[in-house]
Coordinates of C-alpha atoms in Angstrom, one line a residue:
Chain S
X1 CA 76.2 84.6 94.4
X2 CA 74.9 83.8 91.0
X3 CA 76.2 85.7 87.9
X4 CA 74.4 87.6 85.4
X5 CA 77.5 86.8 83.5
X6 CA 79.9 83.7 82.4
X7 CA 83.0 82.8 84.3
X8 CA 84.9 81.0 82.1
X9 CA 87.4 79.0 84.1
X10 CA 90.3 77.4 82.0
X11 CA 91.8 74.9 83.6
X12 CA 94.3 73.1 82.4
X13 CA 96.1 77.0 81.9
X14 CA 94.8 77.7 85.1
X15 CA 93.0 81.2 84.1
X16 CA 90.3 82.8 84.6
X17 CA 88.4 85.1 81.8
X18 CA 84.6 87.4 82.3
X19 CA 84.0 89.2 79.0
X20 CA 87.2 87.8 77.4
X21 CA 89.4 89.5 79.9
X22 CA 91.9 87.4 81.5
X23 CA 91.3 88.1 85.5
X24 CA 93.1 87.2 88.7
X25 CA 93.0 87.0 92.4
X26 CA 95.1 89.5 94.2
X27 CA 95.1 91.5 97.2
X28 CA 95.1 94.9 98.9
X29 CA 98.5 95.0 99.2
X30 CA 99.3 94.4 95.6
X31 CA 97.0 97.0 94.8
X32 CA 98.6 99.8 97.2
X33 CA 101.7 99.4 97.2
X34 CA 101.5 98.9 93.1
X35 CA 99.4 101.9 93.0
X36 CA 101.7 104.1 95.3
X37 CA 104.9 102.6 93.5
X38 CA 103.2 104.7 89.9
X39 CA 102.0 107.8 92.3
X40 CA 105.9 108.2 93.8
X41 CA 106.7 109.3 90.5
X42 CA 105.5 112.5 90.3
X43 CA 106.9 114.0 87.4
X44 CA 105.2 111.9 85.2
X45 CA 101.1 112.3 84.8
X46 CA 100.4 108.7 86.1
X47 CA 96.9 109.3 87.0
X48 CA 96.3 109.0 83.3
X49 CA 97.7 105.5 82.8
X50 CA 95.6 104.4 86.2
X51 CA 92.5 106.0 85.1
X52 CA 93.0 104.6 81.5
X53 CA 93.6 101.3 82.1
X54 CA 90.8 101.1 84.3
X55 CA 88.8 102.8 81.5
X56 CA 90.2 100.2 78.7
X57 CA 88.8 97.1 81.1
X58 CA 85.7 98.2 82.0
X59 CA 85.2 99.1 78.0
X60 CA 86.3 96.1 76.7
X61 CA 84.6 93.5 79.2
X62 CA 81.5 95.1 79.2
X63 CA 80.6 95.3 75.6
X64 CA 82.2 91.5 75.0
X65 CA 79.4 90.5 77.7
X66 CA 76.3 93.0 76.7
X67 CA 77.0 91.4 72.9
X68 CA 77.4 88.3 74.1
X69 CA 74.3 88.1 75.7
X70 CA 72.4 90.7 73.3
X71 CA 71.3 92.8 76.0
X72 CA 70.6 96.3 74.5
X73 CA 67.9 97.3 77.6
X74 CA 70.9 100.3 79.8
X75 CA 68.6 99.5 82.8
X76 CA 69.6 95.6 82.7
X77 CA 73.2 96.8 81.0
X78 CA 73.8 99.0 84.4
X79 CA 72.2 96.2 86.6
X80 CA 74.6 93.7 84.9
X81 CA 77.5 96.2 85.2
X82 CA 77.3 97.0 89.4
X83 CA 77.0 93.4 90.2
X84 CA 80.0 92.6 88.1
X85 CA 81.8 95.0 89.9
X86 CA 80.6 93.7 93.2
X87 CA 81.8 90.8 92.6
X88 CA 85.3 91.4 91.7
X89 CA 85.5 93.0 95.5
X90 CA 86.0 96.7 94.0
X91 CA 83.6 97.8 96.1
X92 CA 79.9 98.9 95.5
X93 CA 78.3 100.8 93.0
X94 CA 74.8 101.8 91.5
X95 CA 75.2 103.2 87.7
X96 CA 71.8 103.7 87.6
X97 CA 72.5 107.0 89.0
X98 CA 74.7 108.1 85.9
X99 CA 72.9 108.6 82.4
X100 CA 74.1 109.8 78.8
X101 CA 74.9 112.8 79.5
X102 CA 77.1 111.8 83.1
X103 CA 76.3 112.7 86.4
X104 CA 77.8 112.1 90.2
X105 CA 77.5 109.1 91.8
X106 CA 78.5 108.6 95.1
X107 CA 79.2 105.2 97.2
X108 CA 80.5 104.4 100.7
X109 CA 82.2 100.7 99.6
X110 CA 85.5 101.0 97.5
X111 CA 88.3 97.9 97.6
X112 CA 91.2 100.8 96.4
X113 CA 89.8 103.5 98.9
X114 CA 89.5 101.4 101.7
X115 CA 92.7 99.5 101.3
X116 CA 94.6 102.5 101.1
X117 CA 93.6 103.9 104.5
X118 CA 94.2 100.7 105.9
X119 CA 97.9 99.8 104.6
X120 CA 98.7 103.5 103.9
X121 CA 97.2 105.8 106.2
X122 CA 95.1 108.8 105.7
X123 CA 95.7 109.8 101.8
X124 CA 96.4 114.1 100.6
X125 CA 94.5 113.1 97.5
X126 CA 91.8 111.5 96.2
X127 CA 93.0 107.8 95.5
X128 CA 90.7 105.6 93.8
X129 CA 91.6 106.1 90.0
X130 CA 90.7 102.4 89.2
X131 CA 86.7 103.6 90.1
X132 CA 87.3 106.8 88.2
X133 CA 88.3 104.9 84.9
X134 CA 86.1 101.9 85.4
X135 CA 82.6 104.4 85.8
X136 CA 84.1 106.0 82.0
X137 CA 84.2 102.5 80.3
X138 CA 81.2 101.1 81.8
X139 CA 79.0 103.9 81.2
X140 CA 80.4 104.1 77.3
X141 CA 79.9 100.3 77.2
X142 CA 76.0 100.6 78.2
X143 CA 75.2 103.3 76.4
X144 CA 77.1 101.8 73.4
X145 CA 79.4 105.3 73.2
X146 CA 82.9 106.0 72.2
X147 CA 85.4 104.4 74.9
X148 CA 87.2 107.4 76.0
X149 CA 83.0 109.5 75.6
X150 CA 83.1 110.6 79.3
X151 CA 85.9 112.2 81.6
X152 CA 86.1 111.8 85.1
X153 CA 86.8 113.7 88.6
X154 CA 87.0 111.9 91.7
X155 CA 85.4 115.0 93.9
X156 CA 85.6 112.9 97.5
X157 CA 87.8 109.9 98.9
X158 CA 87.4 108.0 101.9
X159 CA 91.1 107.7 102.0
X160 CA 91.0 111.3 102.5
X161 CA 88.8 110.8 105.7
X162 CA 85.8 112.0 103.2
X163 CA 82.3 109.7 104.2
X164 CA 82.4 108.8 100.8
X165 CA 83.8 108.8 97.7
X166 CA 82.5 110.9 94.7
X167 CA 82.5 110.4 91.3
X168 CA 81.7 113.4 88.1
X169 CA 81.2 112.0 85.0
X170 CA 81.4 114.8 81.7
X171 CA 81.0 114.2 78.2
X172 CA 82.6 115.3 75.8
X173 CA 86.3 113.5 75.6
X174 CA 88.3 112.3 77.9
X175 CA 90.9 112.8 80.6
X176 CA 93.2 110.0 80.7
X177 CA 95.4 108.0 78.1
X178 CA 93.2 105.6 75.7
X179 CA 94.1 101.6 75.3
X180 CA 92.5 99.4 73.3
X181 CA 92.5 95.6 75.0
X182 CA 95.2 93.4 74.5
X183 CA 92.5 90.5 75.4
X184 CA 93.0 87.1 76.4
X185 CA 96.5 86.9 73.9
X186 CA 98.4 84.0 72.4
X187 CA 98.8 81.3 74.8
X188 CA 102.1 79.1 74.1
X189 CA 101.8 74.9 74.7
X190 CA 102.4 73.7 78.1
X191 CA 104.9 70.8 79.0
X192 CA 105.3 70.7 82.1
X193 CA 108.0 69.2 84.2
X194 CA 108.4 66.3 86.7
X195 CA 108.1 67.5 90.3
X196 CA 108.2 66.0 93.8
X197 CA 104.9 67.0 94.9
X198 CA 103.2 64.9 97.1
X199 CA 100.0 67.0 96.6
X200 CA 96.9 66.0 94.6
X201 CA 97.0 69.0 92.8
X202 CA 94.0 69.2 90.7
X203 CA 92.2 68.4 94.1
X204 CA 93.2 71.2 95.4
X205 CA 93.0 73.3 92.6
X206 CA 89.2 71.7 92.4
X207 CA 88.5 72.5 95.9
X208 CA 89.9 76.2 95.8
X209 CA 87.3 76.5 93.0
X210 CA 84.8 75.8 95.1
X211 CA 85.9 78.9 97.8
X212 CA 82.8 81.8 97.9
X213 CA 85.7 84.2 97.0
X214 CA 82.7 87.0 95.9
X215 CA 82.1 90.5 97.0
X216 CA 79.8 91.1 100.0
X217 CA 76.6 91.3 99.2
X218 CA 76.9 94.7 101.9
X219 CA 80.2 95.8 101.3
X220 CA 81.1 94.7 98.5
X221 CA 84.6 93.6 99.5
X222 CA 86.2 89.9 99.5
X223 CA 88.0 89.4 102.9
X224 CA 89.6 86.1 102.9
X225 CA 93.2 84.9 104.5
X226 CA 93.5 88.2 106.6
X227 CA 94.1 90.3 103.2
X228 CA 91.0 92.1 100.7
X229 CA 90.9 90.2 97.7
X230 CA 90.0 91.4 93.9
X231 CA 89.2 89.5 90.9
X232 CA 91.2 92.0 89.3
X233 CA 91.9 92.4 85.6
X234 CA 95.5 90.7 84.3
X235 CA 95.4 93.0 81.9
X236 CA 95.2 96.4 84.3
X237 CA 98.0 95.8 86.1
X238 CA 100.0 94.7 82.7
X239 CA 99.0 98.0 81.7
X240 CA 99.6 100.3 84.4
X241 CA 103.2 98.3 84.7
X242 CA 104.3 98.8 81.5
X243 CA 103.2 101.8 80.7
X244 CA 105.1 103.2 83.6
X245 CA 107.8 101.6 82.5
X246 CA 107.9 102.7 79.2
X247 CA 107.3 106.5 80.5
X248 CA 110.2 106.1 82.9
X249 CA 112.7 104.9 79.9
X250 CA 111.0 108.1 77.4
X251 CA 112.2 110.3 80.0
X252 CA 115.1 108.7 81.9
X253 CA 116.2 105.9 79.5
X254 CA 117.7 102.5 81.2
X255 CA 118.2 104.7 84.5
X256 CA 114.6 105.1 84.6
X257 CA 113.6 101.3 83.8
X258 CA 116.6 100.2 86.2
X259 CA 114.8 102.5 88.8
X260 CA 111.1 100.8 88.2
X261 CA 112.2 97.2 88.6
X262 CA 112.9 96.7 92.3
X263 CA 109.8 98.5 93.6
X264 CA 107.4 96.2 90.7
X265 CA 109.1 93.2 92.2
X266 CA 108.6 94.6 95.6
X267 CA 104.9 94.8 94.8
X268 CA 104.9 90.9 94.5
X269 CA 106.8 90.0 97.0
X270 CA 104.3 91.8 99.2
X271 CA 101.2 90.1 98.0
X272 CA 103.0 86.5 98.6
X273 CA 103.6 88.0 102.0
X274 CA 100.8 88.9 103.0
X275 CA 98.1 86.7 100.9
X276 CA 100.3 82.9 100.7
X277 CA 100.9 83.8 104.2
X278 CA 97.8 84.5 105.2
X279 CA 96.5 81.1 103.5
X280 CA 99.3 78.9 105.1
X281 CA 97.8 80.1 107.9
X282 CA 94.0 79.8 107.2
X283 CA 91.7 77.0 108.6
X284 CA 91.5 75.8 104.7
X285 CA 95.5 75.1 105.0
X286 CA 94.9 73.6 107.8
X287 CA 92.7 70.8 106.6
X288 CA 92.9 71.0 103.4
X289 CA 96.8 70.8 102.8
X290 CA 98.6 70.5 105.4
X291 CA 98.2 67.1 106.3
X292 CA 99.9 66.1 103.3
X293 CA 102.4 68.2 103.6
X294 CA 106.1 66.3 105.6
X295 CA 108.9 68.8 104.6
X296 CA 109.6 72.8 103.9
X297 CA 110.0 72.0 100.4
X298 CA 106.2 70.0 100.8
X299 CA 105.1 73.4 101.4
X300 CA 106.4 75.3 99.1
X301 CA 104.6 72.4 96.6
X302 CA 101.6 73.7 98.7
X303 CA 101.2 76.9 98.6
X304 CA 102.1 76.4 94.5
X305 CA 99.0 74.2 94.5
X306 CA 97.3 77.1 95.8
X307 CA 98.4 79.6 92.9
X308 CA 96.7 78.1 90.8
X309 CA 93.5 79.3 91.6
X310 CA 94.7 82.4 91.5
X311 CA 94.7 82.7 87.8
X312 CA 98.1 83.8 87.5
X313 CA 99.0 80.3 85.1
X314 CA 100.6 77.3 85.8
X315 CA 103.3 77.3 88.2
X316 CA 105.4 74.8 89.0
X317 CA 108.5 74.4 91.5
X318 CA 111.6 72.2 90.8
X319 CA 114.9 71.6 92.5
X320 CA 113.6 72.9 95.9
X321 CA 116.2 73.2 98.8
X322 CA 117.2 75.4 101.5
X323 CA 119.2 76.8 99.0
X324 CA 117.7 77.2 95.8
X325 CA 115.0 76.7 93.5
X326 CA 113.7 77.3 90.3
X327 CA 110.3 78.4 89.5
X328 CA 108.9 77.2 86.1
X329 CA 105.7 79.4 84.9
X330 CA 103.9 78.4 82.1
X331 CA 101.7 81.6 80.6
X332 CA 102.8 84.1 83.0
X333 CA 99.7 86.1 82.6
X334 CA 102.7 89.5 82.7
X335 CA 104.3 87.8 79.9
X336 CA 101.4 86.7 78.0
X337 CA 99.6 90.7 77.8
X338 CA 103.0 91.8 77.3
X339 CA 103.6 89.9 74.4
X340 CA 99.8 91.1 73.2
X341 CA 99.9 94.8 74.3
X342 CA 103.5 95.3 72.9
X343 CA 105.1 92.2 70.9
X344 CA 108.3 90.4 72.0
X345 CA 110.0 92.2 75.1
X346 CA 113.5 92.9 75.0
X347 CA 113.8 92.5 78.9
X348 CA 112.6 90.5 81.4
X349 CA 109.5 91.7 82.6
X350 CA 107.9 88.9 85.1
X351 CA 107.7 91.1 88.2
X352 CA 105.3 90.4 89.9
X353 CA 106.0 86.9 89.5
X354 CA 109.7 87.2 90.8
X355 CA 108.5 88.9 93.9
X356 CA 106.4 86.3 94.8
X357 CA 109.0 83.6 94.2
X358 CA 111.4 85.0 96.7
X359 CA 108.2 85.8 98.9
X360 CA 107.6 82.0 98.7
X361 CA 111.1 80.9 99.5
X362 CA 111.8 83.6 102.0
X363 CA 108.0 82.6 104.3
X364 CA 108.8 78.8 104.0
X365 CA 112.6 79.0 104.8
X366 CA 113.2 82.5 106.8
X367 CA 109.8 83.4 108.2
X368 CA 109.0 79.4 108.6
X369 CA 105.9 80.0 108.3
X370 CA 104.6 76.6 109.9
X371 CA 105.4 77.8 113.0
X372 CA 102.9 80.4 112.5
X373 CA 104.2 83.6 113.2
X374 CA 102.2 86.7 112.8
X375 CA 102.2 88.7 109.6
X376 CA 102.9 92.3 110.8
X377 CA 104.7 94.6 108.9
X378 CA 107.3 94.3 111.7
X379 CA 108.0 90.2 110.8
X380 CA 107.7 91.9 107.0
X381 CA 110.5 94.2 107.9
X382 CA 112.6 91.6 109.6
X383 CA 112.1 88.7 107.1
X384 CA 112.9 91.3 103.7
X385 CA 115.5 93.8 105.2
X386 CA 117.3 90.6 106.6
X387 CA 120.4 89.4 104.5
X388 CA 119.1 85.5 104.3
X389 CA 116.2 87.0 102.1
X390 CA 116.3 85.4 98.4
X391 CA 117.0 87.0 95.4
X392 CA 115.8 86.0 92.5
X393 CA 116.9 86.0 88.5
X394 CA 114.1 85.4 85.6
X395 CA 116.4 82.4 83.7
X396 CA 113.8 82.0 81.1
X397 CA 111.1 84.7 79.6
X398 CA 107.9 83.7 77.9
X399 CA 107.7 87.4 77.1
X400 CA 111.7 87.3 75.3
X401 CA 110.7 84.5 73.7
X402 CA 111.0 81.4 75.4
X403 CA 108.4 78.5 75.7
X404 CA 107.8 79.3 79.3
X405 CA 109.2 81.6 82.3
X406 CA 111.7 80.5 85.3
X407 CA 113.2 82.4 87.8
X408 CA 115.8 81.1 89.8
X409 CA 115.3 81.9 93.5
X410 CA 119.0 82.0 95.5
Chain E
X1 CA 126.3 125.3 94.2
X2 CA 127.7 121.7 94.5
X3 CA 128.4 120.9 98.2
X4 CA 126.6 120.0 101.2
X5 CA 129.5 117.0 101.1
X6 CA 128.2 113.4 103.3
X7 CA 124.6 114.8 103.8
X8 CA 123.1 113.2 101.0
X9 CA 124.7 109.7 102.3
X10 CA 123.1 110.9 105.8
X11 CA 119.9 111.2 104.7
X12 CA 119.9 107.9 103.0
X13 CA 121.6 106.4 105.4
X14 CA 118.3 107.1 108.1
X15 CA 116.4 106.3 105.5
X16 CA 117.9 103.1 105.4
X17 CA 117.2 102.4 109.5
X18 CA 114.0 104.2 109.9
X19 CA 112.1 102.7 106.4
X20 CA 110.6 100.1 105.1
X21 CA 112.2 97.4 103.0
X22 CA 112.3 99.0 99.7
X23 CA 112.7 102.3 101.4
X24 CA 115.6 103.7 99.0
X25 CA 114.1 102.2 95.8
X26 CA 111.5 105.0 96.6
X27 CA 113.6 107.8 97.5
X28 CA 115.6 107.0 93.8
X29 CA 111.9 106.9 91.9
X30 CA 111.0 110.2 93.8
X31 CA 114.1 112.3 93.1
X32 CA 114.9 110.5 89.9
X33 CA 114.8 113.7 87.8
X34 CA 116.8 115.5 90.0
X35 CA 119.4 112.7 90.4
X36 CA 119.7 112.4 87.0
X37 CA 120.4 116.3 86.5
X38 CA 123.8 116.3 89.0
X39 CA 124.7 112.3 87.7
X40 CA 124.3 111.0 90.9
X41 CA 123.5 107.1 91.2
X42 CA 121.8 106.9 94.1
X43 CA 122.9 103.5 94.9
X44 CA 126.7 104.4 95.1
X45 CA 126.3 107.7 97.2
X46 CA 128.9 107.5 99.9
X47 CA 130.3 110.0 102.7
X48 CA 132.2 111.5 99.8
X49 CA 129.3 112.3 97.9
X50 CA 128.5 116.3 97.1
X51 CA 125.1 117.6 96.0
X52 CA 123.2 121.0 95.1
X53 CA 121.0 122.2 97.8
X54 CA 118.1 121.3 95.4
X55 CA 118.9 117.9 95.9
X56 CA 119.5 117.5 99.2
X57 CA 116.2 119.4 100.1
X58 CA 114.4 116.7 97.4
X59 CA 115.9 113.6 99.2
X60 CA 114.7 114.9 102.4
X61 CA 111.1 115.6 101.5
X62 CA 110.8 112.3 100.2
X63 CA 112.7 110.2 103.2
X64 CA 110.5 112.6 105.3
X65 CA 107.1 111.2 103.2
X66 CA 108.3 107.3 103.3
X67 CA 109.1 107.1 106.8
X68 CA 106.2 109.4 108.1
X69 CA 108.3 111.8 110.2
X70 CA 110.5 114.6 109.5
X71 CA 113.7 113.7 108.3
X72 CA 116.6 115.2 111.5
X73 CA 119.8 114.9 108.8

């Protein structure tokens, strides 16, 4: 699939950024389970943040790329706009059907619709907020409007068991909490450590590359390694993650921050579940990296190799045992829009990234995942309930201040 | 009225069996304004443990919507 806009790959941070926004690879799961983690708390309005945030990328990217490019025709801005969106994997969608003044559009394709009748069941409300928010910033960015110029009802979700999910657009202000983009941010230098890694890892990271991880041209979806990918936003779920937080400690102070952290880790430690298992599994695993793979700690080394076309910065593994390891990230892309949304952090706030250290440790030495077992949410249940799970402690915090982040994994 | 002593642990306890990993991490993010009202860390909760009736019908709504069937405690 050919672009109507740039995908600036930077390497040697291992990043991604369309429109100046830094994006990354993650998968249904993530998504969910993030999603329901923010929804659980009731008694705070958390639709706003979702709807927001969703409003604040689609702003933001879009109007980097139509000035980049100088286009000013809204026919070729909309065009431009619903392939973009195709091909993150959210799903389908023609904005040629909304105009200045709003409108309804309608579509049968959505990533955060679909995923959540699949790993959650029929929904009670209408569930695809990152839509909602996205149609708001994308029609303000074509028509060159305010960012917050439209509100937004979801009317029908296919979570719901609706045929389709439905979108009304109003002008006139908005409905949701405004956020002005936090960007690429302030990357910090990079030395990176020795490691044992027999891998040619640039090779892989090259070949990865190369992967047509792209939305169906029908459907609009990326299915890849047994999960629903997105080229998601960094900066989304920064902002939905820390805005929760920040809501939970207004109301409940360190009970409420306390009460937030388990379930953001668990978020991670369910995507490296479910998507590094399902590539240690893939054909591309297969041939690509496992033959050069001799011990466990090989394929931790391997599935590392394989983060980094995720986007999510430079990863490295040292001191890898049965036992122990320590995880050495540098540009955590949590720490690095932390550090632009908000400043310097006064807590650790790498969540997702410690969740999918101990999901790393616990599918190579607990699930051993070589022998290919199959990832149900029963083997899920039996690997993270178990008492040999990991644990993990962030050691170092690019977002406190540190030159990069490590989390020791026990 | 404070009472309804051990339920509270009951309920978390078959929360414990019948959910998912991170099962009472949810139950504490759903009833966390409630918790917080009677002082109760959900984490420490034992047999011992008393609660308003409020409470106890909070924790059982939302082990009831985690597990995806109605909570028997």
């Amino acid at each position: 699939m050919t672009t109507p806009f740039s995908v600036d790959k930077d390497a040697p941070h291992r990043r991604c950024l369309v429109g100046n926004e830094p994006v990354i690879l993650h998968c249904h799961h993530f998504n969910t389970y993030l999603q329901q983690t923010l929804l659980d708390a009731e008694y705070i309005d958390t639709t706003k943040i979702l709807i927001g945030a969703a409003n604040e990328m689609a702003f933001h990217q879009l109007s980097d790329i139509f000035s980049r490019q100088d286009t000013a025709d809204v026919a070729e801005r909309k065009e431009l706009a619903s392939r973009l969106y195709q091909w993150a994997g959210f799903g389908k969608i023609d904005l040629s059907l909304l105009k200045k003044d709003g409108g309804t559009l309608a579509t049968r394709q959505s990533h955060y619709s679909q995923a959540w009748k699949v790993k959650l069941g029929k929904a009670t409300r209408p569930v695809d907020f990152f839509t909602a928010g996205w149609l708001t910033g994308a029609l303000s960015a074509v028509y060159g409007l305010a960012q917050d110029e439209f509100s937004v009802i979801q009317e029908k979700c296919m979570a719901k068991g609706d045929e389709q999910n439905v979108f009304s657009l109003t002008p006139g202000g908005n409905n949701y909490s405004v956020y002005h983009s936090a960007k690429g941010g302030e990357l910090a230098a990079q030395v990176l450590q020795e490691t044992t890694s027999p891998l040619d890892e640039d090779a892989i990271f090259d070949a990865l590359q190369g992967l047509p991880l792209v939305g169906d041209d029908q459907t609009g979806l990326i299915e890849a390694f047994g999960v629903i990918l997105t080229h998601h936003y960094a900066n989304y779920y920064n902002r939905i993650s820390f805005e929760f937080e920040r809501e939970l400690a207004a109301q409940f102070g360190t009970d409420g921050m306390e009460i937030a952290e388990p379930l953001l880790v668990e978020s991670g430690h369910v995507c490296a579940f479910n998507t590094f298992g399902g590539i240690m599994k893939s054909m591309m695993w297969q041939g690509l990296i496992q033959p050069q793979l001799a011990t466990k700690e090989d394929w931790v080394h391997g599935i590392i190799a394989c983060v980094y076309a995720l986007g999510w910065g430079r990863w490295q593994a040292v001191g890898i045992s049965r036992d122990e390891a320590r995880f050495v990230i540098h540009n955590d892309y949590e720490s690095i829009g932390f550090r632009a949304m908000y400043g310097k952090a006064d807590h650790n706030i790498s969540y997702l990234a410690m969740g999918s250290a101990m999901g790393i440790m616990d599918l190579v030495y607990v699930g051993n995942i070589e022998e290919h077992p199959e990832l149900n949410p029963a083997f899920y249940e039996k690997l993270f309930k178990g008492k040999e799970s990991y644990q993990a402690k962030v050691v170092k915090s690019l977002a406190m201040g540190d030159p990069y982040t490590e989390i020791h994994v026990f | 009225m404070v009472g309804n002593k051990g339920k509270l642990f009951r309920v978390l306890k078959w929360l414990e069996d019948e959910g998912e990993a991170k099962a009472i991490a949810r139950l504490r993010m759903k009833i966390l304004p409630f918790s917080v009202q009677e002082s109760i860390v959900i984490n420490r909760v034992d047999r011992t443990t008393t609660c308003t009736d409020r409470l106890l019908k909070e924790a059982r709504k939302a082990a009831t919507e985690i597990v995806g069937k109605p909570c028997p405690c």
